[in-house]
PDB file of C-alpha atoms and ligand atoms in Angstrom:
ATOM      1  CA  VAL E 141      27.921 -30.174 -27.905  1.00  0.00           C
ATOM      2  CA  PRO E 142      30.152 -33.255 -27.757  1.00  0.00           C
ATOM      3  CA  GLU E 143      33.172 -32.981 -25.470  1.00  0.00           C
ATOM      4  CA  SER E 144      36.327 -31.823 -27.300  1.00  0.00           C
ATOM      5  CA  LYS E 145      39.373 -34.090 -27.202  1.00  0.00           C
ATOM      6  CA  PRO E 146      41.434 -31.603 -25.155  1.00  0.00           C
ATOM      7  CA  ALA E 147      38.536 -31.419 -22.657  1.00  0.00           C
ATOM      8  CA  ALA E 148      38.358 -35.229 -22.561  1.00  0.00           C
ATOM      9  CA  LEU E 149      42.088 -35.465 -21.835  1.00  0.00           C
ATOM     10  CA  ARG E 150      41.820 -32.822 -19.136  1.00  0.00           C
ATOM     11  CA  ARG E 151      38.931 -34.715 -17.521  1.00  0.00           C
ATOM     12  CA  LEU E 152      41.076 -37.884 -17.480  1.00  0.00           C
ATOM     13  CA  LEU E 153      43.999 -35.988 -15.897  1.00  0.00           C
ATOM     14  CA  GLU E 154      41.729 -34.482 -13.273  1.00  0.00           C
ATOM     15  CA  GLY E 155      39.979 -37.759 -12.447  1.00  0.00           C
ATOM     16  CA  ASP E 156      41.040 -40.081  -9.663  1.00  0.00           C
ATOM     17  CA  ARG E 157      41.682 -43.221 -11.697  1.00  0.00           C
ATOM     18  CA  VAL E 158      44.970 -44.285 -13.271  1.00  0.00           C
ATOM     19  CA  VAL E 159      44.720 -43.361 -16.982  1.00  0.00           C
ATOM     20  CA  ARG E 160      45.948 -46.176 -19.258  1.00  0.00           C
ATOM     21  CA  VAL E 161      47.650 -45.049 -22.452  1.00  0.00           C
ATOM     22  CA  ILE E 162      49.280 -47.094 -25.228  1.00  0.00           C
ATOM     23  CA  GLY E 163      51.796 -45.936 -27.839  1.00  0.00           C
ATOM     24  CA  ALA E 164      50.960 -45.919 -31.537  1.00  0.00           C
ATOM     25  CA  HIS E 165      52.506 -44.674 -34.775  1.00  0.00           C
ATOM     26  CA  ASN E 166      49.769 -44.792 -37.419  1.00  0.00           C
ATOM     27  CA  GLY E 167      46.024 -44.969 -37.872  1.00  0.00           C
ATOM     28  CA  LEU E 168      45.884 -48.748 -37.526  1.00  0.00           C
ATOM     29  CA  SER E 169      47.812 -48.959 -34.261  1.00  0.00           C
ATOM     30  CA  ALA E 170      45.900 -45.988 -32.817  1.00  0.00           C
ATOM     31  CA  ARG E 171      42.578 -47.573 -33.725  1.00  0.00           C
ATOM     32  CA  LEU E 172      43.616 -50.825 -32.056  1.00  0.00           C
ATOM     33  CA  VAL E 173      44.489 -48.889 -28.886  1.00  0.00           C
ATOM     34  CA  GLU E 174      40.945 -47.519 -28.835  1.00  0.00           C
ATOM     35  CA  TRP E 175      39.265 -50.809 -29.755  1.00  0.00           C
ATOM     36  CA  CYS E 176      41.107 -52.579 -26.939  1.00  0.00           C
ATOM     37  CA  GLY E 177      39.594 -50.151 -24.443  1.00  0.00           C
ATOM     38  CA  PHE E 178      42.422 -47.804 -23.454  1.00  0.00           C
ATOM     39  CA  GLU E 179      41.761 -44.175 -22.583  1.00  0.00           C
ATOM     40  CA  ALA E 180      44.210 -42.311 -24.804  1.00  0.00           C
ATOM     41  CA  VAL E 181      46.850 -42.800 -27.512  1.00  0.00           C
ATOM     42  CA  TRP E 182      50.516 -41.836 -27.099  1.00  0.00           C
ATOM     43  CA  ALA E 183      51.757 -40.720 -30.533  1.00  0.00           C
ATOM     44  CA  SER E 184      55.214 -42.120 -29.857  1.00  0.00           C
ATOM     45  CA  GLY E 185      58.344 -40.665 -31.422  1.00  0.00           C
ATOM     46  CA  PHE E 186      60.144 -43.956 -30.887  1.00  0.00           C
ATOM     47  CA  GLU E 187      57.387 -45.924 -32.638  1.00  0.00           C
ATOM     48  CA  LEU E 188      57.083 -43.422 -35.477  1.00  0.00           C
ATOM     49  CA  SER E 189      60.853 -43.297 -36.048  1.00  0.00           C
ATOM     50  CA  THR E 190      61.077 -47.091 -35.967  1.00  0.00           C
ATOM     51  CA  SER E 191      58.170 -47.390 -38.379  1.00  0.00           C
ATOM     52  CA  CYS E 192      60.124 -45.138 -40.784  1.00  0.00           C
ATOM     53  CA  ALA E 193      63.294 -47.212 -40.204  1.00  0.00           C
ATOM     54  CA  LEU E 194      64.974 -44.088 -38.802  1.00  0.00           C
ATOM     55  CA  PRO E 195      66.698 -43.478 -35.458  1.00  0.00           C
ATOM     56  CA  ASP E 196      64.662 -41.716 -32.737  1.00  0.00           C
ATOM     57  CA  ALA E 197      67.079 -38.781 -32.777  1.00  0.00           C
ATOM     58  CA  SER E 198      65.203 -35.676 -33.999  1.00  0.00           C
ATOM     59  CA  ILE E 199      65.580 -36.863 -37.595  1.00  0.00           C
ATOM     60  CA  LEU E 200      61.902 -36.670 -38.549  1.00  0.00           C
ATOM     61  CA  THR E 201      60.633 -33.117 -38.855  1.00  0.00           C
ATOM     62  CA  MET E 202      57.775 -31.519 -36.928  1.00  0.00           C
ATOM     63  CA  SER E 203      55.574 -31.703 -40.040  1.00  0.00           C
ATOM     64  CA  GLU E 204      56.209 -35.412 -40.408  1.00  0.00           C
ATOM     65  CA  ALA E 205      55.395 -36.074 -36.749  1.00  0.00           C
ATOM     66  CA  LEU E 206      52.305 -33.870 -37.016  1.00  0.00           C
ATOM     67  CA  ASP E 207      51.079 -35.691 -40.138  1.00  0.00           C
ATOM     68  CA  ALA E 208      51.352 -38.981 -38.271  1.00  0.00           C
ATOM     69  CA  ALA E 209      49.607 -37.566 -35.185  1.00  0.00           C
ATOM     70  CA  ARG E 210      46.818 -36.189 -37.362  1.00  0.00           C
ATOM     71  CA  THR E 211      46.288 -39.568 -39.040  1.00  0.00           C
ATOM     72  CA  MET E 212      46.098 -41.214 -35.607  1.00  0.00           C
ATOM     73  CA  ASN E 213      43.736 -38.539 -34.318  1.00  0.00           C
ATOM     74  CA  GLU E 214      41.374 -38.984 -37.252  1.00  0.00           C
ATOM     75  CA  ALA E 215      41.330 -42.759 -36.762  1.00  0.00           C
ATOM     76  CA  VAL E 216      40.052 -42.641 -33.172  1.00  0.00           C
ATOM     77  CA  SER E 217      37.588 -40.859 -30.895  1.00  0.00           C
ATOM     78  CA  ILE E 218      39.853 -40.931 -27.817  1.00  0.00           C
ATOM     79  CA  PRO E 219      42.418 -38.157 -27.161  1.00  0.00           C
ATOM     80  CA  ILE E 220      45.951 -38.200 -28.585  1.00  0.00           C
ATOM     81  CA  ILE E 221      48.925 -37.215 -26.430  1.00  0.00           C
ATOM     82  CA  ALA E 222      51.610 -36.309 -28.949  1.00  0.00           C
ATOM     83  CA  ASP E 223      55.227 -37.014 -28.072  1.00  0.00           C
ATOM     84  CA  CYS E 224      56.865 -33.833 -29.373  1.00  0.00           C
ATOM     85  CA  ASP E 225      60.415 -34.595 -28.201  1.00  0.00           C
ATOM     86  CA  THR E 226      62.187 -31.303 -27.437  1.00  0.00           C
ATOM     87  CA  GLY E 227      59.512 -29.312 -29.268  1.00  0.00           C
ATOM     88  CA  PHE E 228      61.544 -29.705 -32.485  1.00  0.00           C
ATOM     89  CA  GLY E 229      64.071 -27.019 -31.629  1.00  0.00           C
ATOM     90  CA  ASP E 230      64.106 -23.957 -29.430  1.00  0.00           C
ATOM     91  CA  THR E 231      61.329 -21.904 -27.798  1.00  0.00           C
ATOM     92  CA  ALA E 232      60.128 -20.378 -31.077  1.00  0.00           C
ATOM     93  CA  ASN E 233      59.798 -23.877 -32.538  1.00  0.00           C
ATOM     94  CA  VAL E 234      57.711 -24.906 -29.521  1.00  0.00           C
ATOM     95  CA  VAL E 235      55.303 -22.018 -30.144  1.00  0.00           C
ATOM     96  CA  HIS E 236      54.893 -22.980 -33.795  1.00  0.00           C
ATOM     97  CA  MET E 237      54.479 -26.643 -32.836  1.00  0.00           C
ATOM     98  CA  VAL E 238      51.740 -25.928 -30.265  1.00  0.00           C
ATOM     99  CA  ARG E 239      49.751 -23.867 -32.761  1.00  0.00           C
ATOM    100  CA  ARG E 240      49.964 -26.544 -35.436  1.00  0.00           C
ATOM    101  CA  TYR E 241      49.137 -29.459 -33.116  1.00  0.00           C
ATOM    102  CA  GLU E 242      46.260 -27.613 -31.508  1.00  0.00           C
ATOM    103  CA  SER E 243      44.794 -26.686 -34.911  1.00  0.00           C
ATOM    104  CA  ALA E 244      44.981 -30.342 -35.917  1.00  0.00           C
ATOM    105  CA  GLY E 245      42.731 -31.280 -32.998  1.00  0.00           C
ATOM    106  CA  ILE E 246      45.423 -33.028 -30.974  1.00  0.00           C
ATOM    107  CA  ALA E 247      44.398 -33.086 -27.281  1.00  0.00           C
ATOM    108  CA  GLY E 248      47.821 -32.494 -25.805  1.00  0.00           C
ATOM    109  CA  VAL E 249      51.559 -32.443 -26.380  1.00  0.00           C
ATOM    110  CA  CYS E 250      54.504 -33.587 -24.310  1.00  0.00           C
ATOM    111  CA  ILE E 251      57.888 -31.886 -24.504  1.00  0.00           C
ATOM    112  CA  GLU E 252      61.077 -32.996 -22.780  1.00  0.00           C
ATOM    113  CA  ASP E 253      64.058 -31.134 -21.315  1.00  0.00           C
ATOM    114  CA  LYS E 254      66.723 -32.818 -23.470  1.00  0.00           C
ATOM    115  CA  ARG E 255      68.940 -30.807 -25.774  1.00  0.00           C
ATOM    116  CA  PHE E 256      67.871 -30.682 -29.451  1.00  0.00           C
ATOM    117  CA  PRO E 257      68.700 -32.880 -31.359  1.00  0.00           C
ATOM    118  CA  LYS E 258      67.638 -35.491 -28.814  1.00  0.00           C
ATOM    119  CA  LEU E 259      68.459 -39.178 -28.590  1.00  0.00           C
ATOM    120  CA  ASN E 260      65.932 -41.780 -27.451  1.00  0.00           C
ATOM    121  CA  SER E 261      66.039 -42.269 -23.674  1.00  0.00           C
ATOM    122  CA  PHE E 262      67.182 -45.888 -23.916  1.00  0.00           C
ATOM    123  CA  VAL E 263      70.473 -44.815 -25.500  1.00  0.00           C
ATOM    124  CA  GLU E 264      72.974 -44.730 -22.683  1.00  0.00           C
ATOM    125  CA  VAL E 265      75.377 -42.157 -24.065  1.00  0.00           C
ATOM    126  CA  GLY E 266      74.964 -38.489 -24.902  1.00  0.00           C
ATOM    127  CA  GLN E 267      71.882 -37.687 -22.774  1.00  0.00           C
ATOM    128  CA  GLU E 268      72.231 -33.951 -22.314  1.00  0.00           C
ATOM    129  CA  LEU E 269      69.621 -31.660 -20.769  1.00  0.00           C
ATOM    130  CA  ILE E 270      69.075 -27.954 -21.305  1.00  0.00           C
ATOM    131  CA  SER E 271      68.965 -25.719 -18.202  1.00  0.00           C
ATOM    132  CA  VAL E 272      65.895 -25.664 -15.958  1.00  0.00           C
ATOM    133  CA  ASP E 273      65.254 -22.047 -16.931  1.00  0.00           C
ATOM    134  CA  ALA E 274      65.567 -22.690 -20.651  1.00  0.00           C
ATOM    135  CA  PHE E 275      63.049 -25.515 -20.468  1.00  0.00           C
ATOM    136  CA  ALA E 276      60.674 -23.603 -18.152  1.00  0.00           C
ATOM    137  CA  ASP E 277      60.767 -20.940 -20.857  1.00  0.00           C
ATOM    138  CA  LYS E 278      59.611 -23.496 -23.426  1.00  0.00           C
ATOM    139  CA  ILE E 279      56.715 -24.526 -21.164  1.00  0.00           C
ATOM    140  CA  ARG E 280      55.670 -20.907 -20.589  1.00  0.00           C
ATOM    141  CA  ALA E 281      55.805 -20.219 -24.321  1.00  0.00           C
ATOM    142  CA  ALA E 282      53.778 -23.355 -25.076  1.00  0.00           C
ATOM    143  CA  LYS E 283      51.079 -22.348 -22.585  1.00  0.00           C
ATOM    144  CA  ARG E 284      50.940 -18.824 -23.999  1.00  0.00           C
ATOM    145  CA  ALA E 285      50.667 -20.151 -27.561  1.00  0.00           C
ATOM    146  CA  GLN E 286      47.611 -22.351 -27.024  1.00  0.00           C
ATOM    147  CA  ARG E 287      44.184 -20.891 -27.761  1.00  0.00           C
ATOM    148  CA  ASP E 288      41.857 -23.542 -26.309  1.00  0.00           C
ATOM    149  CA  PRO E 289      42.325 -23.419 -22.522  1.00  0.00           C
ATOM    150  CA  ASP E 290      41.736 -27.199 -22.389  1.00  0.00           C
ATOM    151  CA  PHE E 291      44.738 -28.035 -24.619  1.00  0.00           C
ATOM    152  CA  VAL E 292      47.213 -29.979 -22.475  1.00  0.00           C
ATOM    153  CA  VAL E 293      50.967 -29.365 -22.219  1.00  0.00           C
ATOM    154  CA  ILE E 294      52.964 -32.047 -20.415  1.00  0.00           C
ATOM    155  CA  GLY E 295      56.460 -31.157 -19.197  1.00  0.00           C
ATOM    156  CA  ARG E 296      58.789 -34.149 -19.229  1.00  0.00           C
ATOM    157  CA  THR E 297      61.978 -34.312 -17.261  1.00  0.00           C
ATOM    158  CA  GLU E 298      64.782 -36.580 -18.335  1.00  0.00           C
ATOM    159  CA  ALA E 299      66.805 -35.911 -15.174  1.00  0.00           C
ATOM    160  CA  LEU E 300      66.773 -39.600 -14.197  1.00  0.00           C
ATOM    161  CA  ILE E 301      67.626 -40.642 -17.760  1.00  0.00           C
ATOM    162  CA  ALA E 302      70.644 -38.289 -17.667  1.00  0.00           C
ATOM    163  CA  GLY E 303      71.723 -39.829 -14.339  1.00  0.00           C
ATOM    164  CA  LEU E 304      71.110 -36.655 -12.328  1.00  0.00           C
ATOM    165  CA  GLY E 305      69.025 -38.256  -9.589  1.00  0.00           C
ATOM    166  CA  VAL E 306      65.666 -37.811  -7.905  1.00  0.00           C
ATOM    167  CA  GLU E 307      66.528 -34.452  -6.298  1.00  0.00           C
ATOM    168  CA  GLU E 308      67.207 -32.881  -9.708  1.00  0.00           C
ATOM    169  CA  ALA E 309      64.059 -34.490 -11.143  1.00  0.00           C
ATOM    170  CA  LEU E 310      61.964 -32.953  -8.338  1.00  0.00           C
ATOM    171  CA  GLU E 311      63.542 -29.537  -8.774  1.00  0.00           C
ATOM    172  CA  ARG E 312      62.941 -29.570 -12.493  1.00  0.00           C
ATOM    173  CA  ALA E 313      59.369 -30.868 -12.138  1.00  0.00           C
ATOM    174  CA  ALA E 314      58.578 -28.080  -9.652  1.00  0.00           C
ATOM    175  CA  ALA E 315      59.994 -25.438 -12.002  1.00  0.00           C
ATOM    176  CA  TYR E 316      57.980 -26.820 -14.927  1.00  0.00           C
ATOM    177  CA  ALA E 317      54.835 -26.831 -12.768  1.00  0.00           C
ATOM    178  CA  ASP E 318      55.492 -23.183 -11.861  1.00  0.00           C
ATOM    179  CA  ALA E 319      55.938 -22.398 -15.557  1.00  0.00           C
ATOM    180  CA  GLY E 320      52.390 -23.660 -16.209  1.00  0.00           C
ATOM    181  CA  ALA E 321      52.704 -27.320 -17.250  1.00  0.00           C
ATOM    182  CA  ASP E 322      49.456 -29.267 -16.887  1.00  0.00           C
ATOM    183  CA  ALA E 323      51.202 -32.519 -15.921  1.00  0.00           C
ATOM    184  CA  ILE E 324      54.717 -33.823 -15.351  1.00  0.00           C
ATOM    185  CA  LEU E 325      56.195 -36.869 -17.062  1.00  0.00           C
ATOM    186  CA  VAL E 326      59.116 -38.319 -15.164  1.00  0.00           C
ATOM    187  CA  HIS E 327      61.020 -40.900 -17.162  1.00  0.00           C
ATOM    188  CA  SER E 328      63.342 -43.629 -15.909  1.00  0.00           C
ATOM    189  CA  ARG E 329      65.103 -46.536 -17.523  1.00  0.00           C
ATOM    190  CA  ALA E 330      66.036 -48.239 -14.258  1.00  0.00           C
ATOM    191  CA  SER E 331      65.179 -51.909 -13.886  1.00  0.00           C
ATOM    192  CA  THR E 332      62.993 -51.236 -10.821  1.00  0.00           C
ATOM    193  CA  PRO E 333      60.472 -48.454 -10.058  1.00  0.00           C
ATOM    194  CA  GLN E 334      62.329 -47.361  -6.882  1.00  0.00           C
ATOM    195  CA  GLN E 335      63.402 -43.965  -8.285  1.00  0.00           C
ATOM    196  CA  ILE E 336      59.861 -43.286  -9.457  1.00  0.00           C
ATOM    197  CA  TRP E 337      58.419 -44.200  -6.038  1.00  0.00           C
ATOM    198  CA  ALA E 338      61.027 -41.946  -4.382  1.00  0.00           C
ATOM    199  CA  PHE E 339      59.958 -39.141  -6.702  1.00  0.00           C
ATOM    200  CA  MET E 340      56.267 -39.743  -5.952  1.00  0.00           C
ATOM    201  CA  ALA E 341      56.845 -39.801  -2.188  1.00  0.00           C
ATOM    202  CA  ARG E 342      58.254 -36.285  -2.320  1.00  0.00           C
ATOM    203  CA  TRP E 343      56.112 -34.819  -5.112  1.00  0.00           C
ATOM    204  CA  SER E 344      53.356 -32.872  -3.437  1.00  0.00           C
ATOM    205  CA  LEU E 345      50.866 -34.139  -6.044  1.00  0.00           C
ATOM    206  CA  ARG E 346      50.113 -30.602  -7.122  1.00  0.00           C
ATOM    207  CA  LEU E 347      50.168 -31.785 -10.745  1.00  0.00           C
ATOM    208  CA  PRO E 348      49.324 -35.180 -12.206  1.00  0.00           C
ATOM    209  CA  VAL E 349      52.350 -37.409 -12.867  1.00  0.00           C
ATOM    210  CA  VAL E 350      52.818 -39.498 -16.014  1.00  0.00           C
ATOM    211  CA  ILE E 351      55.208 -42.456 -16.192  1.00  0.00           C
ATOM    212  CA  VAL E 352      56.505 -44.775 -18.933  1.00  0.00           C
ATOM    213  CA  PRO E 353      57.381 -48.146 -17.405  1.00  0.00           C
ATOM    214  CA  THR E 354      59.323 -49.874 -20.182  1.00  0.00           C
ATOM    215  CA  THR E 355      62.364 -51.166 -18.282  1.00  0.00           C
ATOM    216  CA  TYR E 356      60.674 -51.494 -14.890  1.00  0.00           C
ATOM    217  CA  ARG E 357      57.402 -53.145 -13.873  1.00  0.00           C
ATOM    218  CA  ALA E 358      54.614 -51.386 -11.997  1.00  0.00           C
ATOM    219  CA  SER E 359      51.112 -52.796 -11.510  1.00  0.00           C
ATOM    220  CA  LEU E 360      48.023 -50.593 -11.681  1.00  0.00           C
ATOM    221  CA  ALA E 361      47.516 -51.153  -7.936  1.00  0.00           C
ATOM    222  CA  GLU E 362      51.064 -49.921  -7.197  1.00  0.00           C
ATOM    223  CA  LEU E 363      50.620 -46.897  -9.465  1.00  0.00           C
ATOM    224  CA  GLU E 364      47.423 -46.056  -7.665  1.00  0.00           C
ATOM    225  CA  ARG E 365      49.075 -46.455  -4.266  1.00  0.00           C
ATOM    226  CA  HIS E 366      51.940 -44.125  -5.205  1.00  0.00           C
ATOM    227  CA  GLY E 367      49.618 -41.539  -6.742  1.00  0.00           C
ATOM    228  CA  VAL E 368      50.664 -41.878 -10.395  1.00  0.00           C
ATOM    229  CA  ARG E 369      47.883 -40.553 -12.642  1.00  0.00           C
ATOM    230  CA  VAL E 370      48.887 -41.684 -16.160  1.00  0.00           C
ATOM    231  CA  VAL E 371      50.756 -44.789 -17.302  1.00  0.00           C
ATOM    232  CA  ILE E 372      52.004 -45.044 -20.877  1.00  0.00           C
ATOM    233  CA  HIS E 373      53.081 -48.331 -22.433  1.00  0.00           C
ATOM    234  CA  ALA E 374      54.919 -46.505 -25.170  1.00  0.00           C
ATOM    235  CA  ASN E 375      56.267 -49.158 -27.530  1.00  0.00           C
ATOM    236  CA  LEU E 376      54.381 -52.449 -27.080  1.00  0.00           C
ATOM    237  CA  GLY E 377      52.587 -52.113 -30.415  1.00  0.00           C
ATOM    238  CA  ILE E 378      55.581 -51.731 -32.675  1.00  0.00           C
ATOM    239  CA  ARG E 379      57.568 -54.381 -30.793  1.00  0.00           C
ATOM    240  CA  ALA E 380      54.701 -56.831 -31.227  1.00  0.00           C
ATOM    241  CA  ALA E 381      54.370 -55.888 -34.895  1.00  0.00           C
ATOM    242  CA  ALA E 382      58.101 -56.095 -35.705  1.00  0.00           C
ATOM    243  CA  LYS E 383      58.407 -59.567 -34.234  1.00  0.00           C
ATOM    244  CA  ALA E 384      55.209 -60.842 -35.833  1.00  0.00           C
ATOM    245  CA  MET E 385      56.241 -59.549 -39.272  1.00  0.00           C
ATOM    246  CA  ARG E 386      59.731 -60.952 -39.065  1.00  0.00           C
ATOM    247  CA  GLU E 387      58.519 -64.370 -37.904  1.00  0.00           C
ATOM    248  CA  THR E 388      55.832 -64.503 -40.555  1.00  0.00           C
ATOM    249  CA  PHE E 389      58.252 -63.575 -43.355  1.00  0.00           C
ATOM    250  CA  MET E 390      60.840 -66.080 -42.119  1.00  0.00           C
ATOM    251  CA  GLU E 391      58.242 -68.800 -41.814  1.00  0.00           C
ATOM    252  CA  LEU E 392      57.068 -68.228 -45.357  1.00  0.00           C
ATOM    253  CA  GLN E 393      60.673 -68.669 -46.431  1.00  0.00           C
ATOM    254  CA  ALA E 394      61.064 -71.862 -44.409  1.00  0.00           C
ATOM    255  CA  ALA E 395      57.730 -73.263 -45.605  1.00  0.00           C
ATOM    256  CA  GLY E 396      58.820 -73.013 -49.230  1.00  0.00           C
ATOM    257  CA  TRP E 397      56.738 -70.002 -50.134  1.00  0.00           C
ATOM    258  CA  VAL E 398      53.310 -71.383 -49.184  1.00  0.00           C
ATOM    259  CA  THR E 399      51.154 -69.816 -46.486  1.00  0.00           C
ATOM    260  CA  PRO E 400      48.672 -72.359 -45.030  1.00  0.00           C
ATOM    261  CA  GLY E 401      50.457 -72.809 -41.685  1.00  0.00           C
ATOM    262  CA  ILE E 402      50.640 -69.066 -41.203  1.00  0.00           C
ATOM    263  CA  GLU E 403      47.133 -67.971 -42.155  1.00  0.00           C
ATOM    264  CA  ASP E 404      45.447 -68.845 -38.880  1.00  0.00           C
ATOM    265  CA  ARG E 405      47.975 -66.869 -36.818  1.00  0.00           C
ATOM    266  CA  ILE E 406      47.741 -63.568 -38.672  1.00  0.00           C
ATOM    267  CA  ALA E 407      44.872 -61.104 -38.998  1.00  0.00           C
ATOM    268  CA  SER E 408      42.278 -62.199 -41.523  1.00  0.00           C
ATOM    269  CA  LEU E 409      41.422 -59.984 -44.471  1.00  0.00           C
ATOM    270  CA  ASP E 410      37.967 -59.614 -42.921  1.00  0.00           C
ATOM    271  CA  GLU E 411      39.516 -58.246 -39.761  1.00  0.00           C
ATOM    272  CA  LEU E 412      41.520 -55.710 -41.755  1.00  0.00           C
ATOM    273  CA  LEU E 413      38.506 -54.681 -43.839  1.00  0.00           C
ATOM    274  CA  GLU E 414      36.805 -53.946 -40.535  1.00  0.00           C
ATOM    275  CA  LEU E 415      39.857 -52.090 -39.179  1.00  0.00           C
ATOM    276  CA  GLN E 416      40.218 -49.936 -42.288  1.00  0.00           C
ATOM    277  CA  GLY E 417      36.535 -48.959 -42.100  1.00  0.00           C
ATOM    278  CA  MET E 418      35.387 -50.759 -45.278  1.00  0.00           C
ATOM    279  CA  ARG E 419      32.358 -52.182 -43.438  1.00  0.00           C
ATOM    280  CA  ASP E 420      31.183 -48.681 -42.539  1.00  0.00           C
ATOM    281  CA  LEU E 421      31.809 -47.436 -46.074  1.00  0.00           C
ATOM    282  CA  ILE E 422      29.674 -50.209 -47.582  1.00  0.00           C
ATOM    283  CA  ALA E 423      26.937 -49.697 -44.968  1.00  0.00           C
ATOM    284  CA  SER E 424      26.840 -45.971 -45.704  1.00  0.00           C
ATOM    285  CA  ARG E 425      26.153 -46.699 -49.371  1.00  0.00           C
ATOM    286  CA  GLN E 426      23.095 -48.859 -48.707  1.00  0.00           C
TER     287      GLN E 426
HETATM  288  C1  LIG L1210      58.523 -42.546 -27.035  1.00  0.00           C
HETATM  289  O1  LIG L1210      57.682 -43.458 -27.043  1.00  0.00           O
HETATM  290  O2  LIG L1210      58.969 -42.041 -28.062  1.00  0.00           O
HETATM  291  C2  LIG L1210      59.002 -42.011 -25.762  1.00  0.00           C
HETATM  292  C3  LIG L1210      59.118 -42.915 -24.624  1.00  0.00           C
HETATM  293  O3  LIG L1210      59.359 -40.857 -25.726  1.00  0.00           O
HETATM  294  S1  LIG L1210      60.718 -43.547 -24.640  1.00  0.00           S
HETATM  295  O4  LIG L1210      60.946 -44.225 -25.905  1.00  0.00           O
HETATM  296  O5  LIG L1210      60.775 -44.460 -23.503  1.00  0.00           O
HETATM  297  O6  LIG L1210      61.666 -42.441 -24.448  1.00  0.00           O
HETATM  298 MG1  LIG L1211      59.858 -40.118 -27.596  1.00  0.00          MG
END
C-alpha cells in the first residue's frame, strides 16, 4: 500500500531534517512547488485571497478554501498543509472543517488563535486573539473530529503578531500542545528572527515547531541549530507571479502591442502543456 499523504506529512514532522514548504494557491503553483523539489505545499490563505483579488480577512468561505486545497492536492503527490485561518468560525466550524478537509485527502490543517473574522498577520492594526482556553478547545475538537490518526492538526499562535511577547507565545503553545496539537506554528513579523530564537530556546521541543520567515531571514543551518522543524515560505509564488504579470503586461503596452522581446522571458507554451499534463494525456492515448 502506498503511504497516505497524512502519513507522509507525519513522517516529515517526526524526521530530523528541516522540512521545506512553499505556499501555493492553485494547481499550477502547487505543481511547481513539487517539481522544484520541496517536501510539502502550504495552501496559503494570503495567496488564495490575493489570487481572488480579495483581502485576506475571512472573506472567502470554507468551501472556497477547500475547493482550492483540493485542486492543489490533486495536482501533486506531496502532502498539502492547508492554512485554515481561525477554522472559519467557532469550535463547531472547526469540527466541520476537519471532516471536510480530511475527506478531501488533505494531509493536515493549520488553525490560528486569532478572533474570527481574522486579518492577515502583516496588517498592523486590529490583531485580536481569542483566549487560550477557547483556542485549546478548538484544537481538542479538531483532534476529536479526525478519523485517520495520521491527519495532522497544527496549532498556530499569533501572540507575537498581536504584540504579546515570547512569554505569552510559550504559554499558548504549551496549552495547544496539551490540547493535542501535532505541531506548533509560531508566527512573527519582526525584521529579525530574535523572538523566534528566544521562543525556541525555551520551547522544550516536545512538539515540532513551524515558522514562516517572511519579514525576517533565517538560513536552513540556523533553523537546524535552533531546532525548527518546518519552514514555510508562504507567499513567494504569488509575489513572483504578480510582478511578472504586471511587467509583462506593461511591456506589451510599451512595445506597441507586439511580443517578440517578451517571449523569451515567459514560460513557453510547451512548458505549460507539460505543466497542465497534456503530455501525459497524449501519451496515455497511444
Ligand atoms: C498565509 O500564507 O496565508 C499565512 C502566512 O497565513 S501569513 O500571510 O504570513 O500570515
Ligand atoms: Mg493565512
